[in-house]
PDB file of C-alpha atoms in Angstrom:
ATOM      1  CA  MET O  21      21.638  32.757  83.974  1.00 44.00           C
ATOM      2  CA  SER O  22      24.203  35.358  85.093  1.00 43.00           C
ATOM      3  CA  VAL O  23      25.343  38.053  82.665  1.00 43.00           C
ATOM      4  CA  SER O  24      28.946  36.805  82.766  1.00 43.00           C
ATOM      5  CA  ARG O  25      27.820  33.256  81.961  1.00 52.00           C
ATOM      6  CA  TRP O  26      25.753  34.586  79.069  1.00 48.00           C
ATOM      7  CA  TRP O  27      28.827  36.378  77.617  1.00 48.00           C
ATOM      8  CA  GLN O  28      30.896  33.208  77.927  1.00 47.00           C
ATOM      9  CA  GLN O  29      28.325  31.177  76.034  1.00 55.00           C
ATOM     10  CA  MET O  30      27.967  33.812  73.305  1.00 55.00           C
ATOM     11  CA  PHE O  31      31.717  34.003  72.728  1.00 54.00           C
ATOM     12  CA  ALA O  32      31.957  30.207  72.744  1.00 51.00           C
ATOM     13  CA  ARG O  33      29.319  30.009  69.977  1.00 56.00           C
ATOM     14  CA  GLN O  34      31.136  32.627  67.910  1.00 55.00           C
ATOM     15  CA  ASN O  35      34.498  30.930  68.351  1.00 52.00           C
ATOM     16  CA  LYS O  36      32.992  27.607  67.208  1.00 52.00           C
ATOM     17  CA  LYS O  37      32.124  29.210  63.892  1.00 51.00           C
ATOM     18  CA  ARG O  38      35.739  30.100  63.231  1.00 52.00           C
ATOM     19  CA  LYS O  39      37.618  27.564  61.147  1.00 50.00           C
ATOM     20  CA  PRO O  40      40.193  25.558  63.115  1.00 45.00           C
ATOM     21  CA  ASP O  41      43.013  26.922  60.975  1.00 49.00           C
ATOM     22  CA  THR O  42      41.762  30.515  61.145  1.00 61.00           C
ATOM     23  CA  ALA O  43      44.319  32.941  62.541  1.00 72.00           C
ATOM     24  CA  PRO O  44      43.493  34.609  65.866  1.00 89.00           C
ATOM     25  CA  LEU O  45      41.676  37.907  65.646  1.00 93.00           C
ATOM     26  CA  PRO O  46      44.038  40.865  65.191  1.00 95.00           C
ATOM     27  CA  GLU O  47      44.787  42.533  68.486  1.00 96.00           C
ATOM     28  CA  GLN O  48      42.797  45.673  67.684  1.00 96.00           C
ATOM     29  CA  ILE O  49      39.712  43.649  66.646  1.00 96.00           C
ATOM     30  CA  ASP O  50      39.873  41.411  69.698  1.00 96.00           C
ATOM     31  CA  ALA O  51      40.177  44.532  71.859  1.00 98.00           C
ATOM     32  CA  ILE O  52      36.873  45.751  70.388  1.00 97.00           C
ATOM     33  CA  ARG O  53      35.289  42.420  71.249  1.00 97.00           C
ATOM     34  CA  GLN O  54      36.548  42.553  74.823  1.00 97.00           C
ATOM     35  CA  ARG O  55      35.374  46.146  75.337  1.00 98.00           C
ATOM     36  CA  ALA O  56      31.984  45.197  73.859  1.00 98.00           C
ATOM     37  CA  ALA O  57      31.749  42.375  76.409  1.00 97.00           C
ATOM     38  CA  ARG O  58      32.415  44.876  79.169  1.00 97.00           C
ATOM     39  CA  GLY O  59      29.425  46.938  78.028  1.00 97.00           C
ATOM     40  CA  HIS O  60      31.023  49.755  76.004  1.00 98.00           C
ATOM     41  CA  HIS O  61      28.267  50.827  73.618  1.00 98.00           C
ATOM     42  CA  LEU O  62      30.494  52.120  70.806  1.00 98.00           C
ATOM     43  CA  ASP O  63      32.422  48.853  70.800  1.00 98.00           C
ATOM     44  CA  GLN O  64      29.210  46.820  70.835  1.00 98.00           C
ATOM     45  CA  VAL O  65      28.261  48.576  67.603  1.00 98.00           C
ATOM     46  CA  LEU O  66      31.745  48.107  66.139  1.00 98.00           C
ATOM     47  CA  TRP O  67      31.778  44.419  67.088  1.00 98.00           C
ATOM     48  CA  GLY O  68      28.345  44.009  65.541  1.00 98.00           C
ATOM     49  CA  LYS O  69      29.711  45.474  62.302  1.00 97.00           C
ATOM     50  CA  VAL O  70      32.568  42.952  62.400  1.00 97.00           C
ATOM     51  CA  LEU O  71      29.987  40.177  62.735  1.00 97.00           C
ATOM     52  CA  LEU O  72      27.978  41.559  59.808  1.00 97.00           C
ATOM     53  CA  LYS O  73      30.898  41.433  57.417  1.00 93.00           C
ATOM     54  CA  SER O  74      34.495  40.648  58.192  1.00 90.00           C
ATOM     55  CA  VAL O  75      37.502  38.867  56.741  1.00 90.00           C
ATOM     56  CA  TYR O  76      38.271  37.525  60.216  1.00 89.00           C
ATOM     57  CA  MET O  77      35.275  35.256  60.775  1.00 90.00           C
ATOM     58  CA  PRO O  78      32.098  34.014  59.061  1.00 92.00           C
ATOM     59  CA  SER O  79      29.286  36.532  58.809  1.00 95.00           C
ATOM     60  CA  ASP O  80      26.712  36.235  61.599  1.00 97.00           C
ATOM     61  CA  PRO O  81      23.998  38.904  61.082  1.00 98.00           C
ATOM     62  CA  ALA O  82      21.748  37.460  63.786  1.00 98.00           C
ATOM     63  CA  GLN O  83      24.457  37.881  66.437  1.00 97.00           C
ATOM     64  CA  ALA O  84      25.312  41.310  65.036  1.00 98.00           C
ATOM     65  CA  LEU O  85      21.713  42.339  65.639  1.00 98.00           C
ATOM     66  CA  VAL O  86      21.969  41.072  69.239  1.00 98.00           C
ATOM     67  CA  TRP O  87      24.920  43.389  69.887  1.00 98.00           C
ATOM     68  CA  PHE O  88      23.295  46.362  68.171  1.00 98.00           C
ATOM     69  CA  THR O  89      20.128  45.779  70.195  1.00 98.00           C
ATOM     70  CA  MET O  90      22.014  45.688  73.498  1.00 98.00           C
ATOM     71  CA  ALA O  91      23.561  49.079  72.824  1.00 98.00           C
ATOM     72  CA  ALA O  92      20.268  50.457  71.489  1.00 98.00           C
ATOM     73  CA  ASN O  93      18.447  49.358  74.634  1.00 98.00           C
ATOM     74  CA  ALA O  94      20.933  51.468  76.582  1.00 98.00           C
ATOM     75  CA  GLY O  95      19.897  54.534  74.549  1.00 98.00           C
ATOM     76  CA  TYR O  96      22.904  54.708  72.217  1.00 98.00           C
ATOM     77  CA  GLY O  97      21.907  56.503  69.005  1.00 98.00           C
ATOM     78  CA  PRO O  98      24.318  54.851  66.537  1.00 98.00           C
ATOM     79  CA  ALA O  99      23.102  51.441  67.744  1.00 98.00           C
ATOM     80  CA  HIS O 100      19.501  52.372  66.933  1.00 98.00           C
ATOM     81  CA  ASN O 101      20.701  53.324  63.456  1.00 98.00           C
ATOM     82  CA  MET O 102      22.271  49.889  63.001  1.00 98.00           C
ATOM     83  CA  VAL O 103      19.173  48.089  64.323  1.00 98.00           C
ATOM     84  CA  GLY O 104      17.294  50.121  61.741  1.00 98.00           C
ATOM     85  CA  ARG O 105      19.700  48.986  59.033  1.00 98.00           C
ATOM     86  CA  CYS O 106      19.161  45.359  60.025  1.00 98.00           C
ATOM     87  CA  HIS O 107      15.382  45.686  59.722  1.00 98.00           C
ATOM     88  CA  HIS O 108      15.725  47.757  56.557  1.00 98.00           C
ATOM     89  CA  PHE O 109      17.750  45.131  54.705  1.00 98.00           C
ATOM     90  CA  GLY O 110      16.852  41.919  56.535  1.00 98.00           C
ATOM     91  CA  TRP O 111      20.213  41.383  58.225  1.00 98.00           C
ATOM     92  CA  GLY O 112      19.619  38.723  60.875  1.00 98.00           C
ATOM     93  CA  CYS O 113      15.862  39.326  60.849  1.00 98.00           C
ATOM     94  CA  ASP O 114      12.914  39.765  58.526  1.00 98.00           C
ATOM     95  CA  LYS O 115      12.695  43.027  56.611  1.00 98.00           C
ATOM     96  CA  ASP O 116      10.427  45.499  58.371  1.00 98.00           C
ATOM     97  CA  LEU O 117      10.551  49.021  56.974  1.00 97.00           C
ATOM     98  CA  LEU O 118       8.233  50.461  59.610  1.00 97.00           C
ATOM     99  CA  LEU O 119      10.487  49.146  62.360  1.00 98.00           C
ATOM    100  CA  ALA O 120      13.533  50.394  60.459  1.00 98.00           C
ATOM    101  CA  ALA O 121      12.008  53.877  60.286  1.00 98.00           C
ATOM    102  CA  HIS O 122      11.202  53.733  64.018  1.00 98.00           C
ATOM    103  CA  HIS O 123      14.820  52.989  64.902  1.00 98.00           C
ATOM    104  CA  TYR O 124      16.169  55.596  62.472  1.00 98.00           C
ATOM    105  CA  GLU O 125      13.846  58.163  64.061  1.00 98.00           C
ATOM    106  CA  THR O 126      15.050  57.184  67.528  1.00 98.00           C
ATOM    107  CA  ALA O 127      18.666  57.442  66.370  1.00 98.00           C
ATOM    108  CA  ALA O 128      17.959  60.886  64.922  1.00 98.00           C
ATOM    109  CA  ARG O 129      16.283  62.019  68.141  1.00 98.00           C
ATOM    110  CA  LEU O 130      19.390  60.886  70.028  1.00 98.00           C
ATOM    111  CA  GLY O 131      21.583  62.999  67.750  1.00 97.00           C
ATOM    112  CA  ASP O 132      22.943  60.377  65.355  1.00 98.00           C
ATOM    113  CA  GLU O 133      23.535  61.887  61.903  1.00 98.00           C
ATOM    114  CA  TRP O 134      23.401  58.547  60.071  1.00 98.00           C
ATOM    115  CA  GLY O 135      19.999  57.989  61.650  1.00 98.00           C
ATOM    116  CA  ARG O 136      18.848  61.371  60.340  1.00 98.00           C
ATOM    117  CA  TYR O 137      20.199  60.576  56.892  1.00 98.00           C
ATOM    118  CA  ASN O 138      18.675  57.099  56.692  1.00 98.00           C
ATOM    119  CA  LEU O 139      15.292  58.330  57.924  1.00 98.00           C
ATOM    120  CA  GLY O 140      15.552  61.137  55.381  1.00 98.00           C
ATOM    121  CA  ILE O 141      16.113  58.617  52.580  1.00 98.00           C
ATOM    122  CA  LEU O 142      13.011  56.611  53.553  1.00 98.00           C
ATOM    123  CA  THR O 143      10.962  59.778  53.919  1.00 98.00           C
ATOM    124  CA  MET O 144      12.189  61.282  50.634  1.00 98.00           C
ATOM    125  CA  ARG O 145      11.367  58.115  48.709  1.00 97.00           C
ATOM    126  CA  GLY O 146       8.229  57.092  50.594  1.00 97.00           C
ATOM    127  CA  ILE O 147       9.712  53.722  51.563  1.00 95.00           C
ATOM    128  CA  GLY O 148       7.933  52.176  54.534  1.00 91.00           C
ATOM    129  CA  VAL O 149       6.642  55.607  55.574  1.00 95.00           C
ATOM    130  CA  PRO O 150       4.592  58.287  53.777  1.00 96.00           C
ATOM    131  CA  LYS O 151       6.597  60.387  51.333  1.00 98.00           C
ATOM    132  CA  ASN O 152       7.323  63.758  52.911  1.00 98.00           C
ATOM    133  CA  LEU O 153       9.879  65.944  51.145  1.00 98.00           C
ATOM    134  CA  LYS O 154       9.576  68.727  53.705  1.00 98.00           C
ATOM    135  CA  LYS O 155      10.476  66.381  56.556  1.00 98.00           C
ATOM    136  CA  ALA O 156      13.315  64.858  54.510  1.00 98.00           C
ATOM    137  CA  LEU O 157      14.703  68.324  53.815  1.00 98.00           C
ATOM    138  CA  GLY O 158      14.669  69.118  57.524  1.00 98.00           C
ATOM    139  CA  LEU O 159      16.546  65.908  58.332  1.00 98.00           C
ATOM    140  CA  PHE O 160      19.176  66.423  55.625  1.00 98.00           C
ATOM    141  CA  THR O 161      19.599  70.089  56.602  1.00 98.00           C
ATOM    142  CA  ALA O 162      20.193  69.234  60.261  1.00 98.00           C
ATOM    143  CA  ALA O 163      22.665  66.461  59.438  1.00 98.00           C
ATOM    144  CA  ALA O 164      24.456  68.595  56.828  1.00 98.00           C
ATOM    145  CA  HIS O 165      24.981  71.439  59.291  1.00 98.00           C
ATOM    146  CA  ASN O 166      26.417  68.867  61.696  1.00 98.00           C
ATOM    147  CA  GLY O 167      29.028  67.784  59.132  1.00 98.00           C
ATOM    148  CA  HIS O 168      27.399  64.728  57.496  1.00 98.00           C
ATOM    149  CA  ALA O 169      28.780  64.653  53.946  1.00 98.00           C
ATOM    150  CA  LYS O 170      26.077  62.519  52.313  1.00 98.00           C
ATOM    151  CA  SER O 171      23.367  64.750  53.773  1.00 98.00           C
ATOM    152  CA  MET O 172      25.212  67.774  52.382  1.00 98.00           C
ATOM    153  CA  ASN O 173      24.890  66.267  48.915  1.00 98.00           C
ATOM    154  CA  LEU O 174      21.143  65.781  49.296  1.00 98.00           C
ATOM    155  CA  LEU O 175      20.615  69.237  50.775  1.00 98.00           C
ATOM    156  CA  ALA O 176      22.399  70.561  47.691  1.00 98.00           C
ATOM    157  CA  ARG O 177      20.043  68.576  45.459  1.00 98.00           C
ATOM    158  CA  PHE O 178      16.993  70.068  47.189  1.00 98.00           C
ATOM    159  CA  LEU O 179      18.440  73.555  46.709  1.00 98.00           C
ATOM    160  CA  GLU O 180      19.372  72.882  43.094  1.00 97.00           C
ATOM    161  CA  GLU O 181      15.899  71.594  42.197  1.00 97.00           C
ATOM    162  CA  GLY O 182      13.889  73.909  44.446  1.00 98.00           C
ATOM    163  CA  TRP O 183      12.223  71.030  46.324  1.00 98.00           C
ATOM    164  CA  GLU O 184      10.365  72.422  49.360  1.00 98.00           C
ATOM    165  CA  THR O 185      12.748  75.387  49.390  1.00 98.00           C
ATOM    166  CA  PRO O 186      13.459  78.334  47.084  1.00 98.00           C
ATOM    167  CA  GLN O 187      15.781  77.286  44.270  1.00 98.00           C
ATOM    168  CA  ASP O 188      19.321  78.500  44.983  1.00 98.00           C
ATOM    169  CA  LYS O 189      21.961  77.136  42.622  1.00 95.00           C
ATOM    170  CA  ALA O 190      24.785  79.093  44.227  1.00 96.00           C
ATOM    171  CA  ALA O 191      24.000  77.577  47.628  1.00 98.00           C
ATOM    172  CA  ALA O 192      23.630  74.160  45.997  1.00 98.00           C
ATOM    173  CA  LEU O 193      27.104  74.470  44.484  1.00 97.00           C
ATOM    174  CA  ALA O 194      28.549  75.410  47.872  1.00 98.00           C
ATOM    175  CA  TRP O 195      26.957  72.393  49.560  1.00 98.00           C
ATOM    176  CA  TYR O 196      28.074  70.065  46.744  1.00 98.00           C
ATOM    177  CA  ARG O 197      31.600  71.294  47.330  1.00 98.00           C
ATOM    178  CA  LYS O 198      31.346  70.681  51.079  1.00 98.00           C
ATOM    179  CA  SER O 199      30.027  67.193  50.413  1.00 98.00           C
ATOM    180  CA  ALA O 200      32.858  66.533  47.956  1.00 98.00           C
ATOM    181  CA  GLU O 201      35.444  67.792  50.420  1.00 98.00           C
ATOM    182  CA  GLY O 202      33.821  65.620  53.091  1.00 98.00           C
ATOM    183  CA  GLY O 203      34.520  62.512  51.013  1.00 98.00           C
ATOM    184  CA  ASP O 204      31.105  61.584  49.594  1.00 98.00           C
ATOM    185  CA  TYR O 205      31.546  60.138  46.099  1.00 98.00           C
ATOM    186  CA  ARG O 206      28.046  61.243  45.058  1.00 98.00           C
ATOM    187  CA  GLY O 207      28.812  64.761  46.221  1.00 98.00           C
ATOM    188  CA  ARG O 208      32.073  64.635  44.275  1.00 98.00           C
ATOM    189  CA  HIS O 209      30.268  63.544  41.112  1.00 98.00           C
ATOM    190  CA  ASN O 210      27.564  66.176  41.477  1.00 98.00           C
ATOM    191  CA  TYR O 211      30.116  68.888  42.214  1.00 98.00           C
ATOM    192  CA  ALA O 212      32.123  67.838  39.145  1.00 98.00           C
ATOM    193  CA  THR O 213      28.978  67.968  37.003  1.00 97.00           C
ATOM    194  CA  ALA O 214      28.221  71.481  38.240  1.00 96.00           C
ATOM    195  CA  LEU O 215      31.819  72.537  37.561  1.00 96.00           C
ATOM    196  CA  VAL O 216      31.551  71.327  33.957  1.00 96.00           C
ATOM    197  CA  ASP O 217      28.391  73.394  33.541  1.00 93.00           C
ATOM    198  CA  ALA O 218      30.416  76.376  34.770  1.00 93.00           C
ATOM    199  CA  GLY O 219      33.204  75.639  32.267  1.00 94.00           C
ATOM    200  CA  ARG O 220      35.675  74.502  34.932  1.00 95.00           C
ATOM    201  CA  VAL O 221      36.544  71.198  33.285  1.00 96.00           C
ATOM    202  CA  GLU O 222      39.969  70.578  34.835  1.00 96.00           C
ATOM    203  CA  GLU O 223      38.564  71.001  38.327  1.00 97.00           C
ATOM    204  CA  ALA O 224      35.701  68.653  37.431  1.00 97.00           C
ATOM    205  CA  LEU O 225      38.118  65.967  36.253  1.00 97.00           C
ATOM    206  CA  HIS O 226      39.963  66.219  39.576  1.00 98.00           C
ATOM    207  CA  TRP O 227      36.781  65.529  41.547  1.00 98.00           C
ATOM    208  CA  TRP O 228      35.758  62.665  39.265  1.00 98.00           C
ATOM    209  CA  ARG O 229      39.151  61.068  39.825  1.00 98.00           C
ATOM    210  CA  LEU O 230      38.538  61.284  43.587  1.00 98.00           C
ATOM    211  CA  ALA O 231      35.004  59.884  43.207  1.00 98.00           C
ATOM    212  CA  LEU O 232      36.088  56.879  41.141  1.00 97.00           C
ATOM    213  CA  PRO O 233      37.437  54.495  43.855  1.00 96.00           C
ATOM    214  CA  ASP O 234      34.205  54.385  45.898  1.00 96.00           C
ATOM    215  CA  ALA O 235      31.604  55.050  43.207  1.00 97.00           C
ATOM    216  CA  THR O 236      28.781  52.565  42.622  1.00 95.00           C
ATOM    217  CA  SER O 237      27.680  51.623  39.128  1.00 94.00           C
ATOM    218  CA  ASP O 238      24.928  54.252  38.879  1.00 95.00           C
ATOM    219  CA  ILE O 239      27.447  57.030  39.492  1.00 97.00           C
ATOM    220  CA  LEU O 240      30.018  55.421  37.194  1.00 97.00           C
ATOM    221  CA  LEU O 241      27.455  55.297  34.382  1.00 96.00           C
ATOM    222  CA  ALA O 242      26.618  58.956  34.953  1.00 97.00           C
ATOM    223  CA  MET O 243      30.332  59.797  34.925  1.00 97.00           C
ATOM    224  CA  GLN O 244      30.733  57.839  31.703  1.00 96.00           C
ATOM    225  CA  LYS O 245      28.027  59.891  29.978  1.00 95.00           C
ATOM    226  CA  SER O 246      29.578  63.135  31.189  1.00 96.00           C
ATOM    227  CA  LEU O 247      33.066  62.158  30.026  1.00 95.00           C
ATOM    228  CA  GLU O 248      31.760  61.041  26.654  1.00 95.00           C
ATOM    229  CA  LYS O 249      30.125  64.448  26.198  1.00 94.00           C
ATOM    230  CA  LEU O 250      33.477  66.061  26.941  1.00 94.00           C
ATOM    231  CA  GLY O 251      35.261  63.583  24.708  1.00 88.00           C
ATOM    232  CA  ALA O 252      37.247  60.680  26.105  1.00 71.00           C
ATOM    233  CA  ALA O 253      40.427  62.535  25.186  1.00 80.00           C
ATOM    234  CA  ALA O 254      39.709  64.989  28.018  1.00 89.00           C
ATOM    235  CA  ASP O 255      41.203  62.406  30.390  1.00 95.00           C
ATOM    236  CA  PRO O 256      41.939  59.045  28.687  1.00 95.00           C
ATOM    237  CA  SER O 257      43.321  57.398  31.838  1.00 96.00           C
ATOM    238  CA  LEU O 258      40.263  58.330  33.905  1.00 96.00           C
ATOM    239  CA  TYR O 259      37.922  57.085  31.192  1.00 95.00           C
ATOM    240  CA  ALA O 260      39.806  53.785  30.872  1.00 95.00           C
ATOM    241  CA  ALA O 261      39.817  53.259  34.661  1.00 96.00           C
ATOM    242  CA  LEU O 262      36.098  54.004  34.803  1.00 96.00           C
ATOM    243  CA  LEU O 263      35.303  51.420  32.110  1.00 95.00           C
ATOM    244  CA  GLU O 264      37.491  48.840  33.855  1.00 95.00           C
ATOM    245  CA  LYS O 265      35.738  49.373  37.167  1.00 96.00           C
ATOM    246  CA  LEU O 266      32.298  49.109  35.554  1.00 94.00           C
ATOM    247  CA  LYS O 267      33.168  45.548  34.502  1.00 93.00           C
ATOM    248  CA  THR O 268      33.574  44.508  38.140  1.00 90.00           C
ATOM    249  CA  LEU O 269      30.422  46.044  39.640  1.00 84.00           C
ATOM    250  CA  PRO O 270      26.732  45.066  39.660  1.00 78.00           C
ATOM    251  CA  THR O 271      24.486  47.126  37.409  1.00 63.00           C
ATOM    252  CA  GLN O 272      22.634  48.892  40.227  1.00 56.00           C
ATOM    253  CA  ALA O 273      23.578  51.026  43.201  1.00 53.00           C
ATOM    254  CA  ASP O 274      24.407  49.313  46.459  1.00 54.00           C
ATOM    255  CA  GLU O 275      21.838  50.747  48.846  1.00 56.00           C
ATOM    256  CA  THR O 276      23.496  49.045  51.807  1.00 55.00           C
ATOM    257  CA  GLU O 277      26.614  51.217  51.467  1.00 55.00           C
ATOM    258  CA  HIS O 278      28.019  53.201  54.421  1.00 49.00           C
ATOM    259  CA  ILE O 279      26.704  51.185  57.330  1.00 46.00           C
TER     260      ILE O 279
END
């Protein structure tokens, strides 16, 4: 079968899954699909993400994995990261943590910071691969120095606790701040916690307010304990918003966040 015929059949299958009364794809989303069909690796990954979870069409993880795999086979690092995510969480395939780690490692070798971070998480926790804090620290350090906000937060944690590196709380605080400024809600929470310890409560409340919209339940519960120690009167509106959000979230962290 020719490549062009294969694309036509794939798109026909995907279009069949759309409800008859479903509105056409927005122009910018359809443009991603068309560029993916022409072999643009970034757009193949973006289109795969649309197929994983989208308001525009039913979820199709198996087809998402097909698109990620095509771009990965061409040596595109972010695609290897997404193939790793699929095997990590069983999106369109069986869970296979060893295979997930293999693709994360390939993504990292190709310079993808999310691949470094995800491999670091598996290595730090000993999930699917032997636990190796030294290797995890190296991965988080590399990604942090390349601007990856979530890796900055974990590098800060290693420095704060003295895991596989001399303890350095001043450096930890600096990396927590960089993570917070980079938009990571965990970094924002950890930076706020450190600011409270330093007596800088108003600054801490600012960063907790910024963390609130994206925070998962584990961080919200930690924020709740911190605010209760300060006294709810420290920021009644923040405390009320936190409690309201807790009602709407599951009771554990979403480990599939930030795909």
